[in-house]
mmCIF file of C-alpha atoms and ligand atoms in Angstrom:
data_model
loop_
_atom_site.group_PDB
_atom_site.id
_atom_site.type_symbol
_atom_site.label_atom_id
_atom_site.label_comp_id
_atom_site.label_asym_id
_atom_site.label_seq_id
_atom_site.Cartn_x
_atom_site.Cartn_y
_atom_site.Cartn_z
ATOM 1 C CA MET A 497 -26.669 91.138 64.385
ATOM 2 C CA LYS A 498 -25.539 87.630 65.042
ATOM 3 C CA ILE A 499 -23.549 86.053 62.258
ATOM 4 C CA LEU A 500 -22.204 82.451 62.308
ATOM 5 C CA SER A 501 -18.922 81.566 60.517
ATOM 6 C CA VAL A 502 -18.759 77.881 59.571
ATOM 7 C CA ASN A 503 -16.002 75.760 58.267
ATOM 8 C CA ALA A 504 -16.967 72.148 57.600
ATOM 9 C CA GLY A 505 -14.318 69.556 56.792
ATOM 10 C CA SER A 506 -15.015 65.964 55.805
ATOM 11 C CA SER A 507 -15.263 64.917 59.535
ATOM 12 C CA SER A 508 -15.170 68.098 61.324
ATOM 13 C CA LEU A 509 -17.281 71.351 61.705
ATOM 14 C CA LYS A 510 -15.665 74.530 63.096
ATOM 15 C CA PHE A 511 -17.729 77.496 64.044
ATOM 16 C CA THR A 512 -17.428 81.012 65.491
ATOM 17 C CA LEU A 513 -20.495 83.157 66.257
ATOM 18 C CA PHE A 514 -20.000 86.994 66.074
ATOM 19 C CA GLU A 515 -21.927 90.028 67.024
ATOM 20 C CA MET A 516 -21.661 92.210 63.956
ATOM 21 C CA PRO A 517 -20.753 94.803 63.022
ATOM 22 C CA GLU A 518 -18.995 95.014 66.389
ATOM 23 C CA GLU A 519 -16.796 92.185 65.438
ATOM 24 C CA LYS A 520 -17.421 90.725 68.912
ATOM 25 C CA GLU A 521 -16.584 86.875 69.258
ATOM 26 C CA LEU A 522 -19.320 85.326 71.283
ATOM 27 C CA ILE A 523 -18.592 81.607 71.148
ATOM 28 C CA SER A 524 -16.583 79.272 69.066
ATOM 29 C CA GLY A 525 -16.100 75.643 68.775
ATOM 30 C CA VAL A 526 -15.245 72.478 66.898
ATOM 31 C CA PHE A 527 -17.118 69.205 66.298
ATOM 32 C CA GLU A 528 -14.666 66.503 65.554
ATOM 33 C CA LYS A 529 -14.654 62.908 64.183
ATOM 34 C CA ILE A 530 -18.071 63.401 62.669
ATOM 35 C CA GLY A 531 -19.422 59.984 61.268
ATOM 36 C CA LEU A 532 -16.591 58.184 63.169
ATOM 37 C CA LYS A 533 -16.119 56.556 66.496
ATOM 38 C CA ASP A 534 -15.253 58.562 69.583
ATOM 39 C CA SER A 535 -16.753 61.807 68.160
ATOM 40 C CA PHE A 536 -16.705 64.851 70.408
ATOM 41 C CA TYR A 537 -17.030 68.641 70.444
ATOM 42 C CA THR A 538 -15.365 71.455 72.390
ATOM 43 C CA ILE A 539 -16.800 74.983 72.844
ATOM 44 C CA LYS A 540 -15.092 78.053 74.024
ATOM 45 C CA PHE A 541 -16.798 81.020 75.520
ATOM 46 C CA ASP A 542 -16.375 83.477 78.457
ATOM 47 C CA GLY A 543 -12.768 82.275 78.763
ATOM 48 C CA GLU A 544 -14.092 78.683 79.372
ATOM 49 C CA LYS A 545 -13.432 75.599 77.250
ATOM 50 C CA ILE A 546 -15.800 72.653 77.501
ATOM 51 C CA LYS A 547 -15.421 69.237 75.934
ATOM 52 C CA LYS A 548 -18.345 66.838 75.385
ATOM 53 C CA GLU A 549 -18.260 63.291 73.977
ATOM 54 C CA VAL A 550 -21.323 62.570 71.814
ATOM 55 C CA SER A 551 -22.409 60.453 68.904
ATOM 56 C CA LEU A 552 -22.313 62.655 65.728
ATOM 57 C CA PRO A 553 -23.413 60.413 62.834
ATOM 58 C CA SER A 554 -23.557 63.305 60.494
ATOM 59 C CA HIS A 555 -22.997 67.122 60.134
ATOM 60 C CA ASN A 556 -26.758 67.430 60.737
ATOM 61 C CA GLU A 557 -26.388 66.212 64.330
ATOM 62 C CA ALA A 558 -23.351 68.490 64.850
ATOM 63 C CA PHE A 559 -25.394 71.515 63.575
ATOM 64 C CA GLU A 560 -28.319 70.715 65.661
ATOM 65 C CA LEU A 561 -26.066 70.426 68.796
ATOM 66 C CA LEU A 562 -24.434 73.579 67.856
ATOM 67 C CA MET A 563 -27.591 75.532 67.853
ATOM 68 C CA LYS A 564 -28.802 73.783 71.140
ATOM 69 C CA GLU A 565 -25.619 74.858 72.876
ATOM 70 C CA LEU A 566 -26.157 78.578 71.792
ATOM 71 C CA VAL A 567 -29.665 78.279 73.538
ATOM 72 C CA ASP A 568 -28.461 76.350 76.544
ATOM 73 C CA ASN A 569 -25.583 78.747 77.178
ATOM 74 C CA LYS A 570 -28.083 81.606 76.755
ATOM 75 C CA ILE A 571 -26.158 83.180 73.921
ATOM 76 C CA ILE A 572 -29.386 83.190 71.841
ATOM 77 C CA ASP A 573 -32.994 82.600 72.972
ATOM 78 C CA ASP A 574 -34.179 81.659 69.640
ATOM 79 C CA TYR A 575 -32.638 80.196 66.379
ATOM 80 C CA ALA A 576 -34.201 83.259 64.531
ATOM 81 C CA GLU A 577 -31.610 85.533 66.066
ATOM 82 C CA ILE A 578 -28.909 84.030 63.886
ATOM 83 C CA LYS A 579 -29.506 86.275 60.736
ATOM 84 C CA GLY A 580 -26.492 85.026 58.740
ATOM 85 C CA VAL A 581 -24.394 81.915 58.152
ATOM 86 C CA GLY A 582 -21.155 82.194 56.156
ATOM 87 C CA HIS A 583 -19.710 78.925 54.918
ATOM 88 C CA ARG A 584 -15.959 78.477 54.056
ATOM 89 C CA VAL A 585 -15.501 76.990 50.582
ATOM 90 C CA ALA A 586 -12.110 75.941 49.401
ATOM 91 C CA GLN A 587 -12.513 76.004 45.688
ATOM 92 C CA GLY A 588 -14.699 78.538 43.794
ATOM 93 C CA GLY A 589 -12.954 77.929 40.616
ATOM 94 C CA ALA A 590 -13.092 80.886 38.101
ATOM 95 C CA TYR A 591 -16.741 81.418 38.850
ATOM 96 C CA PHE A 592 -16.564 83.402 42.134
ATOM 97 C CA ASP A 593 -14.422 86.476 42.545
ATOM 98 C CA LYS A 594 -16.401 87.401 45.703
ATOM 99 C CA SER A 595 -18.547 85.958 48.313
ATOM 100 C CA VAL A 596 -22.020 85.221 47.258
ATOM 101 C CA LEU A 597 -25.437 84.112 48.600
ATOM 102 C CA ALA A 598 -25.831 80.253 49.003
ATOM 103 C CA THR A 599 -28.464 79.900 46.288
ATOM 104 C CA ASP A 600 -29.271 76.440 44.940
ATOM 105 C CA GLU A 601 -27.591 77.547 41.769
ATOM 106 C CA ASN A 602 -24.376 78.541 43.527
ATOM 107 C CA ILE A 603 -24.279 75.349 45.680
ATOM 108 C CA ASP A 604 -24.590 73.419 42.467
ATOM 109 C CA ILE A 605 -21.608 74.980 41.098
ATOM 110 C CA VAL A 606 -19.608 74.309 44.335
ATOM 111 C CA SER A 607 -20.706 70.781 43.962
ATOM 112 C CA LYS A 608 -19.466 70.531 40.394
ATOM 113 C CA LEU A 609 -16.173 72.041 41.481
ATOM 114 C CA SER A 610 -15.684 68.956 43.701
ATOM 115 C CA GLN A 611 -14.064 67.467 40.472
ATOM 116 C CA ILE A 612 -11.014 69.727 41.137
ATOM 117 C CA ALA A 613 -11.354 69.767 44.969
ATOM 118 C CA PRO A 614 -12.402 66.310 45.976
ATOM 119 C CA LEU A 615 -11.015 66.646 49.379
ATOM 120 C CA HIS A 616 -12.668 69.967 50.293
ATOM 121 C CA ASN A 617 -15.837 71.007 48.387
ATOM 122 C CA PRO A 618 -18.089 67.849 49.234
ATOM 123 C CA ALA A 619 -17.675 68.722 52.848
ATOM 124 C CA ALA A 620 -18.494 72.334 52.352
ATOM 125 C CA VAL A 621 -21.822 71.246 50.587
ATOM 126 C CA ILE A 622 -22.787 68.807 53.439
ATOM 127 C CA GLY A 623 -22.121 71.703 55.898
ATOM 128 C CA ILE A 624 -24.232 74.047 53.902
ATOM 129 C CA LYS A 625 -27.083 71.773 53.602
ATOM 130 C CA ALA A 626 -27.062 70.961 57.410
ATOM 131 C CA ALA A 627 -27.116 74.657 58.223
ATOM 132 C CA LYS A 628 -29.985 75.436 55.828
ATOM 133 C CA LYS A 629 -31.992 72.492 57.196
ATOM 134 C CA VAL A 630 -31.583 73.627 60.880
ATOM 135 C CA ILE A 631 -31.871 77.339 60.325
ATOM 136 C CA PRO A 632 -33.756 77.801 57.080
ATOM 137 C CA ASP A 633 -34.533 81.547 57.628
ATOM 138 C CA ALA A 634 -30.958 82.604 57.961
ATOM 139 C CA THR A 635 -29.159 84.160 55.062
ATOM 140 C CA GLN A 636 -26.557 81.674 53.969
ATOM 141 C CA THR A 637 -23.445 82.813 52.145
ATOM 142 C CA LEU A 638 -20.358 81.097 50.414
ATOM 143 C CA VAL A 639 -16.932 82.586 51.135
ATOM 144 C CA PHE A 640 -14.211 81.217 48.919
ATOM 145 C CA ASP A 641 -10.537 80.578 49.520
ATOM 146 C CA THR A 642 -9.961 81.240 45.936
ATOM 147 C CA SER A 643 -11.854 84.495 45.268
ATOM 148 C CA PHE A 644 -9.053 86.868 46.489
ATOM 149 C CA HIS A 645 -6.909 85.289 43.762
ATOM 150 C CA GLN A 646 -9.182 85.832 40.895
ATOM 151 C CA THR A 647 -7.361 89.089 39.993
ATOM 152 C CA ILE A 648 -4.208 87.118 39.069
ATOM 153 C CA ASP A 649 -3.324 87.592 35.343
ATOM 154 C CA GLU A 650 -3.300 84.513 33.114
ATOM 155 C CA VAL A 651 0.448 84.915 32.533
ATOM 156 C CA ASN A 652 0.546 83.844 36.263
ATOM 157 C CA TYR A 653 -2.281 81.433 36.585
ATOM 158 C CA MET A 654 -1.598 79.243 33.460
ATOM 159 C CA TYR A 655 0.561 76.195 33.634
ATOM 160 C CA ALA A 656 2.787 75.285 30.671
ATOM 161 C CA VAL A 657 0.806 72.185 29.779
ATOM 162 C CA PRO A 658 -1.488 71.391 26.805
ATOM 163 C CA TYR A 659 -3.810 74.272 26.467
ATOM 164 C CA GLU A 660 -6.719 71.855 26.259
ATOM 165 C CA TRP A 661 -6.207 70.858 29.867
ATOM 166 C CA TYR A 662 -7.215 74.510 30.717
ATOM 167 C CA THR A 663 -10.111 74.788 28.338
ATOM 168 C CA LYS A 664 -11.464 71.281 28.965
ATOM 169 C CA LEU A 665 -10.421 70.334 32.498
ATOM 170 C CA ASN A 666 -9.989 73.783 34.061
ATOM 171 C CA VAL A 667 -6.387 73.139 34.883
ATOM 172 C CA ARG A 668 -4.917 76.431 36.086
ATOM 173 C CA LYS A 669 -3.622 78.102 39.283
ATOM 174 C CA TYR A 670 -6.540 79.080 41.590
ATOM 175 C CA GLY A 671 -4.710 79.607 44.887
ATOM 176 C CA PHE A 672 -6.027 79.121 48.467
ATOM 177 C CA HIS A 673 -6.023 80.838 51.774
ATOM 178 C CA GLY A 674 -7.443 83.908 50.079
ATOM 179 C CA THR A 675 -9.501 84.930 53.001
ATOM 180 C CA SER A 676 -6.464 85.137 55.074
ATOM 181 C CA HIS A 677 -4.366 86.761 52.510
ATOM 182 C CA LYS A 678 -6.993 89.416 52.009
ATOM 183 C CA TYR A 679 -7.571 89.911 55.781
ATOM 184 C CA VAL A 680 -3.906 90.464 56.501
ATOM 185 C CA SER A 681 -3.226 92.634 53.540
ATOM 186 C CA MET A 682 -6.193 94.879 54.522
ATOM 187 C CA LYS A 683 -4.728 94.971 58.115
ATOM 188 C CA ALA A 684 -1.354 95.785 56.752
ATOM 189 C CA ASN A 685 -2.692 98.749 54.682
ATOM 190 C CA GLU A 686 -4.347 100.127 57.825
ATOM 191 C CA ILE A 687 -0.862 99.867 59.526
ATOM 192 C CA LEU A 688 0.841 101.500 56.670
ATOM 193 C CA GLY A 689 -1.850 104.181 56.407
ATOM 194 C CA ARG A 690 -2.495 103.732 52.522
ATOM 195 C CA ASN A 691 -3.716 101.342 49.953
ATOM 196 C CA ASP A 692 -1.083 101.775 47.128
ATOM 197 C CA THR A 693 1.058 99.248 48.537
ATOM 198 C CA LYS A 694 3.261 96.259 47.557
ATOM 199 C CA LEU A 695 2.794 93.453 50.108
ATOM 200 C CA ILE A 696 4.214 89.865 50.474
ATOM 201 C CA THR A 697 1.915 87.999 52.758
ATOM 202 C CA CYS A 698 3.053 84.803 54.069
ATOM 203 C CA HIS A 699 0.353 82.418 55.549
ATOM 204 C CA ILE A 700 2.513 79.702 57.000
ATOM 205 C CA GLY A 701 0.612 77.208 59.028
ATOM 206 C CA ASN A 702 0.251 73.485 58.552
ATOM 207 C CA GLY A 703 -0.671 74.402 55.070
ATOM 208 C CA ALA A 704 1.293 77.295 53.707
ATOM 209 C CA SER A 705 1.058 79.919 50.926
ATOM 210 C CA ILE A 706 2.647 83.237 49.940
ATOM 211 C CA SER A 707 0.882 85.979 47.924
ATOM 212 C CA ALA A 708 2.046 89.100 46.151
ATOM 213 C CA VAL A 709 -0.557 91.899 46.781
ATOM 214 C CA LEU A 710 -0.493 95.096 44.738
ATOM 215 C CA ASN A 711 -2.634 97.947 45.847
ATOM 216 C CA GLY A 712 -4.996 95.539 47.682
ATOM 217 C CA LYS A 713 -5.211 92.968 44.775
ATOM 218 C CA CYS A 714 -3.566 89.678 44.447
ATOM 219 C CA ILE A 715 -1.204 89.404 41.581
ATOM 220 C CA ASP A 716 0.346 85.988 42.264
ATOM 221 C CA THR A 717 0.083 83.272 44.862
ATOM 222 C CA SER A 718 2.098 80.036 45.480
ATOM 223 C CA MET A 719 -0.683 77.435 45.713
ATOM 224 C CA GLY A 720 -2.067 76.109 42.561
ATOM 225 C CA LEU A 721 -4.876 73.989 41.135
ATOM 226 C CA THR A 722 -4.754 72.330 44.516
ATOM 227 C CA PRO A 723 -3.234 73.375 47.814
ATOM 228 C CA ASN A 724 -0.212 71.100 47.132
ATOM 229 C CA ALA A 725 1.857 73.579 45.222
ATOM 230 C CA GLY A 726 4.436 76.204 46.137
ATOM 231 C CA LEU A 727 5.838 76.013 49.568
ATOM 232 C CA MET A 728 6.992 72.890 51.440
ATOM 233 C CA MET A 729 4.391 72.513 54.197
ATOM 234 C CA GLY A 730 3.715 70.349 57.256
ATOM 235 C CA SER A 731 2.914 67.086 55.225
ATOM 236 C CA ARG A 732 2.607 68.469 51.685
ATOM 237 C CA CYS A 733 5.520 68.549 49.278
ATOM 238 C CA GLY A 734 4.729 71.838 47.500
ATOM 239 C CA ASP A 735 6.427 72.276 44.069
ATOM 240 C CA ILE A 736 8.151 69.120 42.723
ATOM 241 C CA ASP A 737 9.136 67.819 39.388
ATOM 242 C CA ALA A 738 5.850 66.488 37.896
ATOM 243 C CA SER A 739 7.696 63.394 36.547
ATOM 244 C CA ILE A 740 8.286 62.109 40.063
ATOM 245 C CA VAL A 741 4.555 61.003 40.173
ATOM 246 C CA SER A 742 4.716 58.527 37.449
ATOM 247 C CA TYR A 743 8.231 57.395 38.220
ATOM 248 C CA VAL A 744 7.383 56.510 41.876
ATOM 249 C CA ALA A 745 3.973 55.055 40.790
ATOM 250 C CA GLU A 746 5.783 52.692 38.354
ATOM 251 C CA CYS A 747 8.713 51.711 40.876
ATOM 252 C CA GLU A 748 6.354 51.222 43.841
ATOM 253 C CA ASN A 749 3.423 49.733 41.988
ATOM 254 C CA LEU A 750 1.085 52.475 43.110
ATOM 255 C CA THR A 751 -1.665 54.303 41.388
ATOM 256 C CA ALA A 752 -1.288 58.011 40.514
ATOM 257 C CA SER A 753 -3.837 58.717 43.240
ATOM 258 C CA GLU A 754 -1.857 56.748 45.919
ATOM 259 C CA VAL A 755 1.278 58.603 45.102
ATOM 260 C CA ASN A 756 -0.864 61.990 45.420
ATOM 261 C CA THR A 757 -1.929 61.029 48.862
ATOM 262 C CA LYS A 758 1.765 60.471 49.875
ATOM 263 C CA LEU A 759 2.626 63.775 48.421
ATOM 264 C CA ASN A 760 -0.197 65.329 50.496
ATOM 265 C CA LYS A 761 0.083 63.586 53.751
ATOM 266 C CA GLU A 762 3.529 62.093 54.026
ATOM 267 C CA SER A 763 5.751 64.570 52.562
ATOM 268 C CA GLY A 764 6.820 68.151 53.571
ATOM 269 C CA LEU A 765 8.372 68.462 57.143
ATOM 270 C CA LEU A 766 7.140 65.180 57.982
ATOM 271 C CA GLY A 767 8.599 63.293 54.979
ATOM 272 C CA ILE A 768 12.018 64.827 55.366
ATOM 273 C CA SER A 769 12.257 64.719 59.191
ATOM 274 C CA GLY A 770 10.556 61.388 59.652
ATOM 275 C CA VAL A 771 9.412 62.910 62.881
ATOM 276 C CA SER A 772 6.387 65.270 62.549
ATOM 277 C CA SER A 773 4.622 67.703 60.483
ATOM 278 C CA ASP A 774 4.465 70.134 63.420
ATOM 279 C CA SER A 775 7.085 72.841 63.437
ATOM 280 C CA ARG A 776 7.453 72.644 67.207
ATOM 281 C CA ASP A 777 8.551 68.968 66.975
ATOM 282 C CA ILE A 778 10.920 69.949 64.171
ATOM 283 C CA GLU A 779 12.495 72.711 66.425
ATOM 284 C CA GLU A 780 12.843 70.114 69.329
ATOM 285 C CA GLY A 781 14.600 67.806 66.983
ATOM 286 C CA ILE A 782 16.970 70.511 65.814
ATOM 287 C CA ASN A 783 17.766 71.179 69.513
ATOM 288 C CA ASN A 784 18.509 67.793 70.005
ATOM 289 C CA GLY A 785 20.850 67.514 66.926
ATOM 290 C CA ASP A 786 18.510 65.495 64.672
ATOM 291 C CA GLU A 787 20.166 65.822 61.154
ATOM 292 C CA ARG A 788 16.890 65.188 59.300
ATOM 293 C CA CYS A 789 15.021 67.801 61.284
ATOM 294 C CA ILE A 790 17.890 70.195 60.525
ATOM 295 C CA LEU A 791 17.741 69.469 56.797
ATOM 296 C CA ALA A 792 13.812 69.758 56.702
ATOM 297 C CA GLN A 793 13.998 73.184 58.368
ATOM 298 C CA LYS A 794 16.624 74.401 55.896
ATOM 299 C CA MET A 795 14.559 73.247 52.868
ATOM 300 C CA TYR A 796 11.421 74.726 54.427
ATOM 301 C CA VAL A 797 12.903 78.200 54.936
ATOM 302 C CA LYS A 798 14.544 78.195 51.587
ATOM 303 C CA ARG A 799 11.350 77.758 49.774
ATOM 304 C CA ILE A 800 9.894 80.586 51.681
ATOM 305 C CA VAL A 801 12.697 82.959 50.886
ATOM 306 C CA ASP A 802 12.617 81.850 47.281
ATOM 307 C CA TYR A 803 9.027 82.984 46.991
ATOM 308 C CA ILE A 804 9.487 86.138 48.791
ATOM 309 C CA ALA A 805 12.461 87.005 46.429
ATOM 310 C CA SER A 806 10.529 86.094 43.385
ATOM 311 C CA TYR A 807 7.490 88.242 44.472
ATOM 312 C CA TYR A 808 9.816 91.100 45.379
ATOM 313 C CA VAL A 809 10.957 91.231 41.859
ATOM 314 C CA GLU A 810 7.381 90.657 40.414
ATOM 315 C CA LEU A 811 5.908 93.496 42.577
ATOM 316 C CA GLY A 812 8.974 95.786 41.740
ATOM 317 C CA GLY A 813 9.848 96.268 45.362
ATOM 318 C CA CYS A 814 7.996 95.617 48.698
ATOM 319 C CA ASP A 815 6.400 97.839 51.301
ATOM 320 C CA ALA A 816 5.969 95.143 53.898
ATOM 321 C CA ILE A 817 6.391 91.440 54.612
ATOM 322 C CA ILE A 818 3.504 89.973 56.554
ATOM 323 C CA PHE A 819 3.802 86.697 58.606
ATOM 324 C CA THR A 820 0.560 84.951 59.739
ATOM 325 C CA ALA A 821 -0.983 81.544 60.681
ATOM 326 C CA GLY A 822 0.423 78.924 63.140
ATOM 327 C CA VAL A 823 4.162 79.042 62.176
ATOM 328 C CA GLY A 824 4.168 82.648 60.808
ATOM 329 C CA GLU A 825 2.583 84.001 64.248
ATOM 330 C CA ASN A 826 4.446 81.769 66.567
ATOM 331 C CA SER A 827 7.806 80.468 65.430
ATOM 332 C CA ILE A 828 10.351 82.927 66.462
ATOM 333 C CA SER A 829 13.148 80.918 64.932
ATOM 334 C CA THR A 830 11.593 80.294 61.663
ATOM 335 C CA ARG A 831 10.875 84.103 61.126
ATOM 336 C CA LYS A 832 14.411 84.900 62.173
ATOM 337 C CA GLN A 833 15.878 82.387 59.664
ATOM 338 C CA ILE A 834 13.818 83.782 56.934
ATOM 339 C CA LEU A 835 14.577 87.500 57.584
ATOM 340 C CA ASP A 836 18.223 86.818 58.012
ATOM 341 C CA LYS A 837 18.348 85.253 54.543
ATOM 342 C CA LEU A 838 16.717 88.400 53.159
ATOM 343 C CA SER A 839 19.356 90.632 54.505
ATOM 344 C CA VAL A 840 20.682 91.090 50.800
ATOM 345 C CA LEU A 841 17.351 93.061 50.147
ATOM 346 C CA GLY A 842 18.285 95.302 53.306
ATOM 347 C CA VAL A 843 15.934 93.493 55.664
ATOM 348 C CA LYS A 844 17.069 93.751 59.154
ATOM 349 C CA ILE A 845 15.373 91.791 61.965
ATOM 350 C CA ASP A 846 14.977 93.221 65.435
ATOM 351 C CA GLU A 847 15.432 90.191 67.662
ATOM 352 C CA GLU A 848 13.772 91.657 70.634
ATOM 353 C CA ARG A 849 10.635 92.618 68.708
ATOM 354 C CA ASN A 850 10.648 89.212 67.013
ATOM 355 C CA ASN A 851 10.717 87.554 70.384
ATOM 356 C CA ILE A 852 6.894 87.370 70.498
ATOM 357 C CA ARG A 853 4.121 84.928 69.544
ATOM 358 C CA GLY A 854 0.707 85.557 68.175
ATOM 359 C CA LYS A 855 0.577 89.471 68.413
ATOM 360 C CA GLU A 856 0.277 92.078 65.714
ATOM 361 C CA THR A 857 3.653 93.862 65.783
ATOM 362 C CA LEU A 858 6.653 95.053 63.823
ATOM 363 C CA ILE A 859 9.663 92.596 63.992
ATOM 364 C CA THR A 860 12.175 94.641 61.981
ATOM 365 C CA ALA A 861 14.639 97.258 62.981
ATOM 366 C CA ASP A 862 13.815 100.852 62.331
ATOM 367 C CA ASN A 863 16.407 101.128 59.595
ATOM 368 C CA SER A 864 15.276 97.912 57.819
ATOM 369 C CA LYS A 865 14.680 98.687 54.148
ATOM 370 C CA ILE A 866 11.563 96.482 54.197
ATOM 371 C CA PRO A 867 9.501 96.307 57.377
ATOM 372 C CA ALA A 868 8.079 92.962 58.438
ATOM 373 C CA TYR A 869 4.966 92.440 60.632
ATOM 374 C CA ILE A 870 3.288 89.656 62.495
ATOM 375 C CA ILE A 871 -0.429 90.067 61.753
ATOM 376 C CA PRO A 872 -2.589 87.305 63.245
ATOM 377 C CA THR A 873 -5.139 86.074 60.717
ATOM 378 C CA ASN A 874 -8.834 85.894 61.308
ATOM 379 C CA GLU A 875 -10.593 83.996 58.547
ATOM 380 C CA GLU A 876 -13.513 83.511 60.671
ATOM 381 C CA LEU A 877 -14.110 87.240 61.063
ATOM 382 C CA MET A 878 -13.513 87.783 57.478
ATOM 383 C CA ILE A 879 -16.199 85.355 56.658
ATOM 384 C CA ALA A 880 -18.505 86.957 59.139
ATOM 385 C CA THR A 881 -17.841 90.416 57.656
ATOM 386 C CA ASP A 882 -18.657 89.283 54.152
ATOM 387 C CA THR A 883 -21.767 87.554 55.443
ATOM 388 C CA TYR A 884 -22.849 90.506 57.337
ATOM 389 C CA ASN A 885 -22.468 92.715 54.181
ATOM 390 C CA LEU A 886 -24.634 90.284 52.272
ATOM 391 C CA THR A 887 -27.195 89.896 55.022
ATOM 392 C CA LYS A 888 -27.817 93.570 56.314
HETATM 393 P P1 ADP B 2299 -3.804 74.997 59.547
HETATM 394 O O1 ADP B 2299 -4.953 76.049 59.762
HETATM 395 O O2 ADP B 2299 -3.161 74.882 58.292
HETATM 396 O O3 ADP B 2299 -4.179 73.581 60.099
HETATM 397 P P2 ADP B 2299 -2.450 76.526 61.667
HETATM 398 O O4 ADP B 2299 -2.337 77.943 60.910
HETATM 399 O O5 ADP B 2299 -3.317 76.420 62.849
HETATM 400 O O6 ADP B 2299 -2.618 75.403 60.544
HETATM 401 O O7 ADP B 2299 -0.884 76.152 62.032
HETATM 402 C C1 ADP B 2299 -0.645 74.987 62.772
HETATM 403 C C2 ADP B 2299 0.901 74.924 62.835
HETATM 404 O O8 ADP B 2299 1.462 76.057 63.462
HETATM 405 C C3 ADP B 2299 1.239 73.724 63.729
HETATM 406 O O9 ADP B 2299 1.326 72.453 62.948
HETATM 407 C C4 ADP B 2299 2.799 74.083 64.147
HETATM 408 O O10 ADP B 2299 3.489 73.776 63.151
HETATM 409 C C5 ADP B 2299 2.656 75.641 64.058
HETATM 410 N N1 ADP B 2299 2.679 76.250 65.475
HETATM 411 C C6 ADP B 2299 1.705 76.428 66.257
HETATM 412 N N2 ADP B 2299 2.309 76.932 67.343
HETATM 413 C C7 ADP B 2299 3.630 76.974 67.294
HETATM 414 C C8 ADP B 2299 4.716 77.485 68.163
HETATM 415 N N3 ADP B 2299 4.526 77.965 69.345
HETATM 416 N N4 ADP B 2299 5.878 77.411 67.510
HETATM 417 C C9 ADP B 2299 6.132 77.043 66.355
HETATM 418 N N5 ADP B 2299 5.120 76.593 65.488
HETATM 419 C C10 ADP B 2299 3.925 76.604 65.952
#
């Protein structure tokens, strides 16, 4: 059965088509700069990558082109062959603890949740509507970044703010990257050969979050009401003193929302280094002796270690530490710096094993008290799996 996994952003639309349940990836691609000048798309299949520059006034045209490419490249003969479409939705609030069908009622809830996810949910709704218009007969589903974190207890998800902010405004921790944390923790349990495990999953990409997973269920995570909480990220600040917002707004004559944009887009590795949000550029800066890149990296690693240490205590031990996403899968030096700082817990890196990028593998020594693994994430496959299960 052919299942399409879709991730719509405000000006982009990423997709991967799978043959399920074989989990075979047939084609993937991304439409970029939708609604802007110079829009284009790239598609990958059969080991080839093709780029085309086209006008993409809206997500509708992107979705129509996507379907046309599937036919032109003989991946399908007929639109009806696509039986299910799974949509990634960032914020499911406290409404969804699992993936669901994209009924009008559920889409309405996703729309309403735009209030707490203004950067993410409106784009998802646009993507869902475009897909429903072009292939109305396919089963459409919603797969939430937040649902894996719905098992978190209120002690961990509440903020110490006026209680009415929670009851009236839904202010609480929701967490994100749940699809990835779920995927890698399932894979880790397969590797460990059991499900009664204590895992610390580190999704470290441009956005970054860490979760504590007990017996397959998430008990805590570092992102919060929005993705800008917890770790220092590519361009997000993560945890900071909340009073900084009003202080900087007053001093610089900015609105709270303008300060928030700076905390999301001009902070993190980029803000400290002044160079880039990309950890490869930071590494290069460090090699050239750039002091601010050195400082940025030290701060970045410290936050990750702080969270791992805190979750180690919360879980009452740890059976495995998992690294995933762009930095977690590829940055040999960042992984080494993190694991070296965890030596107090008996963690021992194996440098030869760690000298690898993007492959599922053990990276600690056999006598390490806690094993650490790289497990490449596959959120698209997780979305397709949930969609297949709701479609078949
Ligand atoms: P997101 O999905 O949050 O946009 P990704 O998980 O794709 O992010 O991660 C992208 C980041 O991964 C890049 O910004 C870069 O910092 C990092 N990255 C990718 N490749 C490498 C590499 N070879 N070495 C170090 N970091 C890398």
